[in-house]
Short mmCIF file of C-alpha atoms in Angstrom, two decimals:
data_model
loop_
_atom_site.label_atom_id
_atom_site.label_comp_id
_atom_site.label_asym_id
_atom_site.label_seq_id
_atom_site.Cartn_x
_atom_site.Cartn_y
_atom_site.Cartn_z
CA MET H 19 114.75 106.63 127.28
CA GLU H 20 111.94 107.41 124.85
CA ILE H 21 112.54 109.57 121.79
CA GLU H 22 109.63 110.69 119.61
CA ALA H 23 110.19 111.17 115.92
CA ILE H 24 108.69 114.42 114.71
CA LYS H 25 105.44 113.20 113.28
CA LEU H 26 104.89 112.81 109.60
CA LEU H 27 103.66 116.14 108.36
CA LYS H 28 100.07 116.25 107.23
CA PRO H 29 99.85 115.66 103.47
CA GLU H 30 98.80 118.50 101.21
CA ILE H 31 96.01 118.13 98.65
CA ILE H 32 96.23 120.02 95.35
CA VAL H 33 93.16 119.90 93.08
CA LYS H 34 93.03 121.50 89.63
CA VAL H 35 90.11 121.70 87.20
CA TYR H 36 90.44 122.49 83.49
CA ASP H 37 87.68 123.16 80.98
CA LYS H 38 87.33 121.34 77.66
CA ASN H 39 89.76 123.80 76.07
CA GLY H 40 92.46 123.08 78.66
CA LYS H 41 92.01 126.36 80.54
CA LEU H 42 92.58 126.21 84.33
CA VAL H 43 89.25 127.24 85.90
CA LYS H 44 89.81 126.28 89.55
CA GLU H 45 92.65 125.32 91.88
CA VAL H 46 92.25 124.18 95.49
CA LYS H 47 95.03 123.59 98.02
CA GLN H 48 94.33 122.33 101.51
CA GLU H 49 95.88 120.31 104.29
CA ALA H 50 94.70 116.72 104.29
CA LYS H 51 92.63 115.40 107.18
CA CYS H 52 95.38 112.81 107.18
CA PHE H 53 95.91 109.10 107.47
CA VAL H 54 93.30 106.57 108.54
CA ARG H 55 94.16 103.61 110.74
CA ASN H 56 95.15 101.35 107.83
CA PHE H 57 98.31 103.39 107.19
CA PRO H 58 99.97 103.17 110.64
CA GLU H 59 98.95 99.50 110.76
CA THR H 60 100.76 98.82 107.47
CA LEU H 61 103.87 100.79 108.40
CA TYR H 62 104.02 99.03 111.77
CA GLY H 63 103.59 95.62 110.14
CA MET H 64 106.49 96.24 107.76
CA LEU H 65 108.82 97.53 110.48
CA SER H 66 107.99 94.96 113.16
CA ARG H 67 106.98 91.77 111.26
CA GLU H 68 103.89 91.69 113.48
CA ALA H 69 100.40 90.74 112.28
CA ILE H 70 98.20 93.78 111.70
CA ASN H 71 94.54 94.67 111.28
CA ILE H 72 93.48 96.01 107.88
CA ARG H 73 89.90 96.98 106.99
CA THR H 74 89.04 96.68 103.29
CA PRO H 75 86.40 98.81 101.50
CA ASP H 76 83.68 96.22 102.06
CA GLY H 77 84.12 96.67 105.81
CA THR H 78 85.86 93.33 106.40
CA MET H 79 88.65 93.34 108.99
CA HIS H 80 91.68 91.22 108.06
CA ASN H 81 94.25 90.18 110.67
CA LEU H 82 97.40 89.07 108.90
CA PRO H 83 101.19 89.30 108.78
CA ILE H 84 102.25 91.30 105.72
CA THR H 85 105.93 90.28 105.67
CA TYR H 86 107.64 86.91 105.35
CA PRO H 87 111.02 86.67 107.15
CA HIS H 88 111.75 83.03 106.27
CA GLN H 89 113.36 81.22 103.36
CA LEU H 90 111.87 78.10 101.81
CA TYR H 91 114.05 75.51 100.09
CA LYS H 92 112.95 72.57 98.00
CA ASP H 93 115.06 70.06 96.10
CA ALA H 94 112.42 68.09 94.30
CA ALA H 95 111.04 67.44 90.86
CA SER H 96 110.34 70.46 88.70
CA GLU H 97 107.30 72.23 90.17
CA THR H 98 106.12 75.80 90.27
CA HIS H 99 107.54 78.30 92.73
CA CYS H 100 106.35 81.92 92.81
CA PHE H 101 107.32 85.17 94.48
CA GLU H 102 105.51 88.52 94.67
CA SER H 103 105.78 91.32 97.21
CA ARG H 104 103.94 94.65 97.01
CA HIS H 105 103.38 96.98 99.97
CA LEU H 106 101.58 100.35 99.94
CA ASP H 107 101.48 100.25 96.13
CA SER H 108 99.40 103.18 94.84
CA LYS H 109 100.35 103.08 91.15
CA ALA H 110 97.08 101.95 89.62
CA ASP H 111 96.84 101.63 85.85
CA ALA H 112 94.48 103.53 83.56
CA ASP H 113 90.78 102.65 83.98
CA ASP H 114 91.45 101.01 87.36
CA ASP H 115 89.18 102.51 90.02
CA SER H 116 89.98 99.91 92.69
CA TYR H 117 92.99 101.76 94.13
CA GLY H 118 95.31 104.73 93.70
CA ILE H 119 93.80 108.22 93.97
CA LEU H 120 90.00 108.04 93.76
CA VAL H 121 87.29 110.68 94.09
CA GLY H 122 83.65 110.79 95.09
CA THR H 123 80.58 112.90 95.79
CA GLY H 124 80.25 112.25 99.54
CA THR H 125 80.33 115.08 102.07
CA THR H 126 80.46 113.23 105.40
CA THR H 127 83.26 114.56 107.61
CA PRO H 128 86.31 112.27 107.49
CA THR H 129 87.26 110.18 110.52
CA ASN H 130 90.39 108.23 111.30
CA GLU H 131 88.39 105.00 111.19
CA ASP H 132 87.16 105.52 107.59
CA TYR H 133 87.76 102.59 105.27
CA THR H 134 86.10 103.71 102.01
CA LEU H 135 84.87 106.73 100.11
CA GLU H 136 81.27 107.60 100.95
CA SER H 137 80.19 107.65 97.29
CA LYS H 138 82.90 106.80 94.78
CA ILE H 139 82.66 108.13 91.22
CA PRO H 140 83.24 105.04 89.06
CA GLN H 141 85.45 104.54 86.03
CA GLY H 142 83.69 105.22 82.76
CA THR H 143 83.11 107.58 79.85
CA GLY H 144 79.43 108.33 80.43
CA ASP H 145 77.49 110.73 82.61
CA ASN H 146 78.37 110.70 86.34
CA GLN H 147 81.57 108.79 85.58
CA LEU H 148 85.23 109.74 85.23
CA ASP H 149 87.88 108.24 82.99
CA HIS H 150 90.80 107.37 85.28
CA GLU H 151 94.34 107.87 83.96
CA PRO H 152 97.35 106.01 85.47
CA VAL H 153 98.63 107.18 88.86
CA GLU H 154 101.93 109.05 88.66
CA VAL H 155 104.53 109.37 91.43
CA SER H 156 107.17 112.12 91.40
CA ASP H 157 110.78 112.05 92.50
CA VAL H 158 111.60 112.97 96.11
CA THR H 159 112.44 116.64 96.65
CA GLU H 160 114.88 117.50 99.45
CA ASP H 161 114.14 120.96 100.87
CA THR H 162 117.39 121.61 102.73
CA VAL H 163 116.28 125.07 103.89
CA ASN H 164 113.27 123.74 105.81
CA ASN H 165 114.70 120.21 106.30
CA ILE H 166 111.69 118.56 104.66
CA ALA H 167 111.54 115.80 102.05
CA TYR H 168 108.43 115.20 99.96
CA PHE H 169 107.01 113.56 96.86
CA ASP H 170 103.73 113.80 94.95
CA ILE H 171 101.18 111.15 94.02
CA SER H 172 98.92 112.43 91.23
CA ARG H 173 96.10 111.27 88.99
CA VAL H 174 94.24 112.82 86.07
CA PHE H 175 90.51 112.24 85.51
CA TYR H 176 88.53 113.11 82.35
CA ASN H 177 84.82 113.94 82.36
CA LEU H 178 83.82 112.48 78.99
CA GLY H 179 80.11 112.63 79.78
CA SER H 180 77.60 115.24 78.63
CA ILE H 181 76.95 116.86 82.05
CA ASP H 182 79.03 118.61 84.72
CA LEU H 183 80.13 116.45 87.66
CA ASN H 184 80.62 117.57 91.27
CA VAL H 185 83.49 116.20 93.35
CA ASN H 186 83.50 116.59 97.14
CA GLU H 187 85.80 113.87 98.48
CA VAL H 188 89.23 112.54 97.53
CA ALA H 189 91.11 109.52 98.79
CA LEU H 190 94.22 107.40 98.41
CA TYR H 191 93.93 103.61 98.30
CA VAL H 192 96.89 101.23 98.22
CA ARG H 193 97.49 97.60 97.36
CA THR H 194 99.37 95.13 99.54
CA ARG H 195 100.05 91.74 97.94
CA VAL H 196 102.38 88.96 99.12
CA TYR H 197 102.52 85.58 97.38
CA ILE H 198 105.11 83.01 98.43
CA LYS H 199 104.81 79.55 96.87
CA ASN H 200 107.39 76.77 96.80
CA TYR H 201 106.09 73.45 95.44
CA LEU H 202 103.39 72.36 97.92
CA ASP H 203 104.10 75.14 100.45
CA THR H 204 102.18 78.41 100.13
CA PRO H 205 102.75 80.23 103.43
CA MET H 206 101.67 83.64 102.12
CA ASP H 207 98.90 84.40 99.64
CA PHE H 208 96.85 87.57 100.04
CA ASP H 209 95.95 90.57 97.92
CA HIS H 210 94.17 93.53 99.54
CA LYS H 211 93.39 97.06 98.37
CA TYR H 212 92.45 99.52 101.08
CA LEU H 213 92.08 103.16 102.07
CA ILE H 214 94.90 105.06 103.80
CA ILE H 215 93.74 108.70 103.38
CA ARG H 216 90.28 110.23 102.89
CA ASP H 217 89.42 113.93 102.74
CA VAL H 218 86.42 116.13 102.04
CA LEU H 219 87.26 119.24 100.04
CA ALA H 220 86.65 122.64 101.58
CA SER H 221 84.21 123.40 98.77
CA THR H 222 82.65 121.44 95.93
CA VAL H 223 84.75 121.17 92.78
CA THR H 224 82.74 121.01 89.56
CA VAL H 225 84.33 119.24 86.60
CA PRO H 226 82.65 120.55 83.43
CA ALA H 227 81.58 118.22 80.64
CA GLY H 228 84.67 117.59 78.53
CA GLY H 229 86.85 118.92 81.34
CA THR H 230 89.75 117.50 83.31
CA LEU H 231 90.40 117.01 87.03
CA THR H 232 93.89 116.56 88.50
CA VAL H 233 94.30 115.46 92.12
CA THR H 234 97.67 115.43 93.89
CA TYR H 235 98.59 114.20 97.35
CA ARG H 236 101.92 115.63 98.51
CA LEU H 237 103.42 113.40 101.22
CA LYS H 238 105.99 115.07 103.49
CA ALA H 239 108.28 114.30 106.40
CA GLY H 240 110.68 116.43 108.40
CA LEU H 241 113.46 115.88 110.94
CA PRO H 242 114.42 113.65 112.61
CA PHE H 243 113.40 111.59 109.56
CA VAL H 244 115.95 111.83 106.78
CA SER H 245 115.19 111.81 103.07
CA ASN H 246 115.95 108.07 102.84
CA PHE H 247 112.63 107.51 104.62
CA MET H 248 110.65 109.32 101.94
CA LYS H 249 112.68 107.63 99.21
CA TRP H 250 111.76 104.27 100.73
CA LEU H 251 108.06 105.20 100.78
CA ARG H 252 108.26 106.56 97.25
CA ALA H 253 109.77 103.28 96.02
CA LEU H 254 107.00 101.21 97.59
CA MET H 255 104.06 103.53 96.86
CA GLY H 256 105.18 104.22 93.31
CA SER H 257 106.50 100.73 92.52
CA ILE H 258 109.58 102.60 91.28
CA ASN H 259 113.18 101.65 91.98
CA THR H 260 114.56 104.63 93.91
CA GLY H 261 118.12 105.66 94.66
CA ALA H 262 119.11 106.15 98.30
CA THR H 263 122.30 106.37 100.36
CA ALA H 264 123.68 103.58 102.55
CA GLN H 265 125.30 104.26 105.91
CA ASP H 266 128.78 104.07 104.37
CA GLY H 267 127.86 106.76 101.84
CA SER H 268 127.51 104.39 98.89
CA SER H 269 124.55 104.51 96.53
CA ILE H 270 121.87 101.83 96.79
CA THR H 271 118.58 101.24 95.01
CA ILE H 272 115.43 100.67 97.06
CA ARG H 273 113.36 98.14 95.16
CA GLY H 274 109.98 99.43 94.03
CA ASN H 275 108.17 96.22 95.03
CA ALA H 276 108.74 92.79 93.53
CA PRO H 277 106.27 91.87 90.74
CA LEU H 278 105.02 88.31 90.36
CA VAL H 279 107.48 85.78 88.99
CA CYS H 280 106.76 82.04 88.71
CA ARG H 281 109.24 79.41 87.54
CA ASP H 282 109.06 75.63 87.03
CA VAL H 283 112.43 74.28 88.13
CA SER H 284 113.98 72.10 90.79
CA ARG H 285 116.30 73.13 93.65
CA ARG H 286 114.79 76.46 94.53
CA TYR H 287 114.86 79.06 97.31
CA THR H 288 111.89 81.38 97.88
CA GLY H 289 111.74 84.23 100.41
CA PRO H 290 112.17 86.26 102.51
CA ALA H 291 109.89 89.19 101.66
CA LEU H 292 110.87 92.12 103.90
CA PRO H 293 110.06 95.49 102.31
CA MET H 294 111.11 97.77 105.22
CA ASP H 295 112.21 95.79 108.24
CA ALA H 296 113.52 97.22 111.53
CA LYS H 297 113.55 94.04 113.62
CA ALA H 298 117.29 93.41 113.82
CA GLY H 299 118.42 90.37 115.76
CA GLU H 300 120.68 90.24 118.81
CA GLY H 301 124.23 91.34 118.07
CA ASP H 302 123.29 92.98 114.75
CA ASP H 303 124.43 96.61 114.72
CA SER H 304 123.85 97.10 110.98
CA TYR H 305 120.21 98.17 111.30
CA GLY H 306 117.28 98.56 113.64
CA VAL H 307 117.59 101.02 116.56
CA LEU H 308 121.17 102.34 116.71
CA VAL H 309 123.12 104.61 119.07
CA GLY H 310 126.11 106.89 118.65
CA SER H 311 128.26 109.50 120.35
CA GLY H 312 128.27 112.19 117.66
CA SER H 313 126.59 115.56 118.00
CA ASP H 314 126.68 116.86 114.43
CA ALA H 315 123.54 118.80 113.51
CA GLU H 316 120.63 116.86 112.07
CA ALA H 317 119.98 117.31 108.34
CA ILE H 318 117.33 116.00 105.98
CA THR H 319 120.13 114.73 103.71
CA GLY H 320 121.78 112.73 106.52
CA TYR H 321 122.44 109.05 105.93
CA ALA H 322 124.46 107.82 108.95
CA LEU H 323 125.09 108.40 112.63
CA ALA H 324 127.99 110.80 113.10
CA SER H 325 129.82 108.28 115.31
CA LYS H 326 128.04 104.96 115.73
CA ILE H 327 128.73 102.88 118.85
CA GLY H 328 129.08 99.34 117.59
CA GLU H 329 128.47 95.87 119.01
CA ALA H 330 132.01 95.64 120.41
CA ASP H 331 131.30 98.45 122.89
CA MET H 332 127.53 98.28 123.38
CA HIS H 333 125.91 94.87 123.05
CA HIS H 334 122.80 95.18 120.91
CA TYR H 335 119.84 93.08 122.00
CA ALA H 336 117.16 92.13 119.48
CA VAL H 337 114.77 94.87 118.46
CA GLU H 338 111.32 94.52 119.96
CA GLY H 339 108.23 95.29 117.93
CA GLY H 340 106.54 97.42 120.56
CA GLU H 341 102.98 98.44 119.79
CA ILE H 342 100.63 100.88 118.10
CA GLU H 343 99.07 103.35 120.52
CA SER H 344 96.05 105.44 119.50
CA LEU H 345 96.12 108.91 121.10
CA THR H 346 93.84 111.89 120.66
CA ASP H 347 95.79 113.53 117.85
CA LYS H 348 98.11 110.78 116.58
CA TRP H 349 99.08 107.15 116.43
CA SER H 350 102.38 106.22 118.04
CA LEU H 351 104.43 103.30 116.73
CA ARG H 352 107.00 102.11 119.27
CA ILE H 353 110.25 100.37 118.34
CA ILE H 354 112.37 99.26 121.31
CA ARG H 355 115.94 98.06 121.78
CA ASP H 356 118.10 97.40 124.82
CA PHE H 357 121.86 97.98 124.89
CA VAL H 358 124.41 97.00 127.53
CA ASN H 359 127.80 98.64 127.90
CA VAL H 360 130.41 95.87 127.50
CA SER H 361 133.39 98.17 126.83
CA GLY H 362 134.61 98.38 130.44
CA VAL H 363 134.54 102.19 130.38
CA ASP H 364 131.84 104.86 130.38
CA LYS H 365 130.14 105.44 127.03
CA THR H 366 128.36 108.63 126.06
CA VAL H 367 125.26 108.32 123.88
CA ALA H 368 124.41 111.58 122.10
CA GLU H 369 122.53 110.44 119.00
CA LEU H 370 119.94 107.81 118.11
CA GLY H 371 119.13 106.29 114.74
CA LEU H 372 116.79 103.90 113.00
CA ALA H 373 117.93 101.97 109.95
CA THR H 374 115.73 99.64 107.94
CA TRP H 375 116.37 96.58 105.78
CA GLN H 376 114.83 95.52 102.48
CA ARG H 377 115.31 91.87 101.57
CA TYR H 378 113.74 89.98 98.66
CA TYR H 379 115.13 86.64 97.49
CA MET H 380 114.18 84.09 94.86
CA LYS H 381 116.71 81.67 93.37
CA ASP H 382 116.80 78.37 91.54
CA TYR H 383 119.63 76.29 90.20
CA THR H 384 119.71 78.20 86.89
CA ALA H 385 119.04 81.80 87.85
CA VAL H 386 118.66 84.38 90.61
CA THR H 387 115.38 86.22 90.04
CA TYR H 388 115.44 88.47 93.09
CA ASP H 389 118.39 89.23 95.36
CA VAL H 390 117.65 92.58 96.99
CA ASN H 391 119.58 93.41 100.16
CA ASN H 392 119.44 97.08 101.21
CA LYS H 393 119.99 98.78 104.56
CA ALA H 394 119.76 102.53 105.09
CA LEU H 395 119.28 105.04 107.89
CA VAL H 396 115.80 106.62 107.90
CA PHE H 397 115.89 108.54 111.19
CA ARG H 398 118.53 110.38 113.24
CA ARG H 399 117.99 112.37 116.45
CA VAL H 400 120.66 114.26 118.42
CA ILE H 401 119.91 114.13 122.16
CA SER H 402 121.30 115.51 125.39
CA PRO H 403 124.29 113.27 126.16
CA VAL H 404 123.60 110.24 128.35
CA THR H 405 126.43 108.46 130.17
CA VAL H 406 126.16 104.66 130.21
CA THR H 407 128.46 103.09 132.81
CA PRO H 408 130.08 99.63 132.39
CA SER H 409 127.49 96.81 132.48
CA GLN H 410 124.65 99.34 132.59
CA VAL H 411 121.62 98.65 130.36
CA LEU H 412 120.19 101.41 128.19
CA ARG H 413 116.68 100.99 126.78
CA VAL H 414 115.83 103.12 123.75
CA THR H 415 112.28 103.51 122.49
CA ILE H 416 111.85 105.31 119.19
CA ILE H 417 108.28 106.54 118.68
CA ILE H 418 107.12 107.23 115.14
CA SER H 419 104.07 109.49 115.35
CA ILE H 420 101.51 109.70 112.58
CA PRO H 421 98.99 112.53 112.89
CA LYS H 422 95.25 111.93 112.86
#
């Protein structure tokens, strides 16, 4: 059984230009060309724990795992241990033109294999430069009428030069950084900034001398994703702790990345670093691919299966990572799990779910620096009922589609 998640909706771009007196002189709204390969690679790496291929702006391809599922322990003399975990972080500071929303003068048609702006406009206060303000990330909005959840990533640019400046292309770059160190062991140490969206505007936008440019990417998802999915992305991309709802209806806080902490102590635990994991082990019915018998209508505000079938009735095998498949109009990320009916009676499966896990941990004998342990449903699909007879195996493949 293969179930395809309704693909992530194409982001919307909103561009506004103001003159030196603060008057709005132009506003452009258009659908984004959409994500380049780096985005589905990153999402797949987080969900599956698999190594991925990321191309940085200099054209270099990096093959690396971006999560760390293990825990290191050392009981030795006082030595440094460090922990940092950032994934899809877009919240660049002021004057930082290495990531976040960036703009350029290039006009080459975007492709899904792009890895950099064609001609980036650099940070600065002179001619042909823009002064970059900090990236801002909004709260998640739940549109219950259209069953869509979305949030905005925005950045303001000032033209402090003496001449007008034309902008033709906009882009979103993110930072992924994992650093795990425990005494002499450093199993993870990388820091990459890379493109995930690039677009050429429908027409040139001219920012007058003394004027202001505001660029917003609105990221959206609809059913069968639930709003927890967008809240999870908002937490990571905005480096902002974000409230969500656990499967029991309780409130949880998705950690907005884990900034660098180093301590010099003995008896220390470091890791794991799992920002959004779906790879549940055998017998674990708390997350990963899940099944249920309920048929309640899907809703963007949903947070649990209507009637989950647990391990006692359907044995849950370990989630398999699947693969990324590149199709003409989308990438497909496959997440697979087998179930066997051990209840002795027929079981009806009428709904499928995907729940993810966030786990960060760093502890020494005097303090717990990080102890994040969140699980929440991010996807629910009601299906035509399927009868699973005793001892029968059911294979479920959930396909997350990301449009090109």
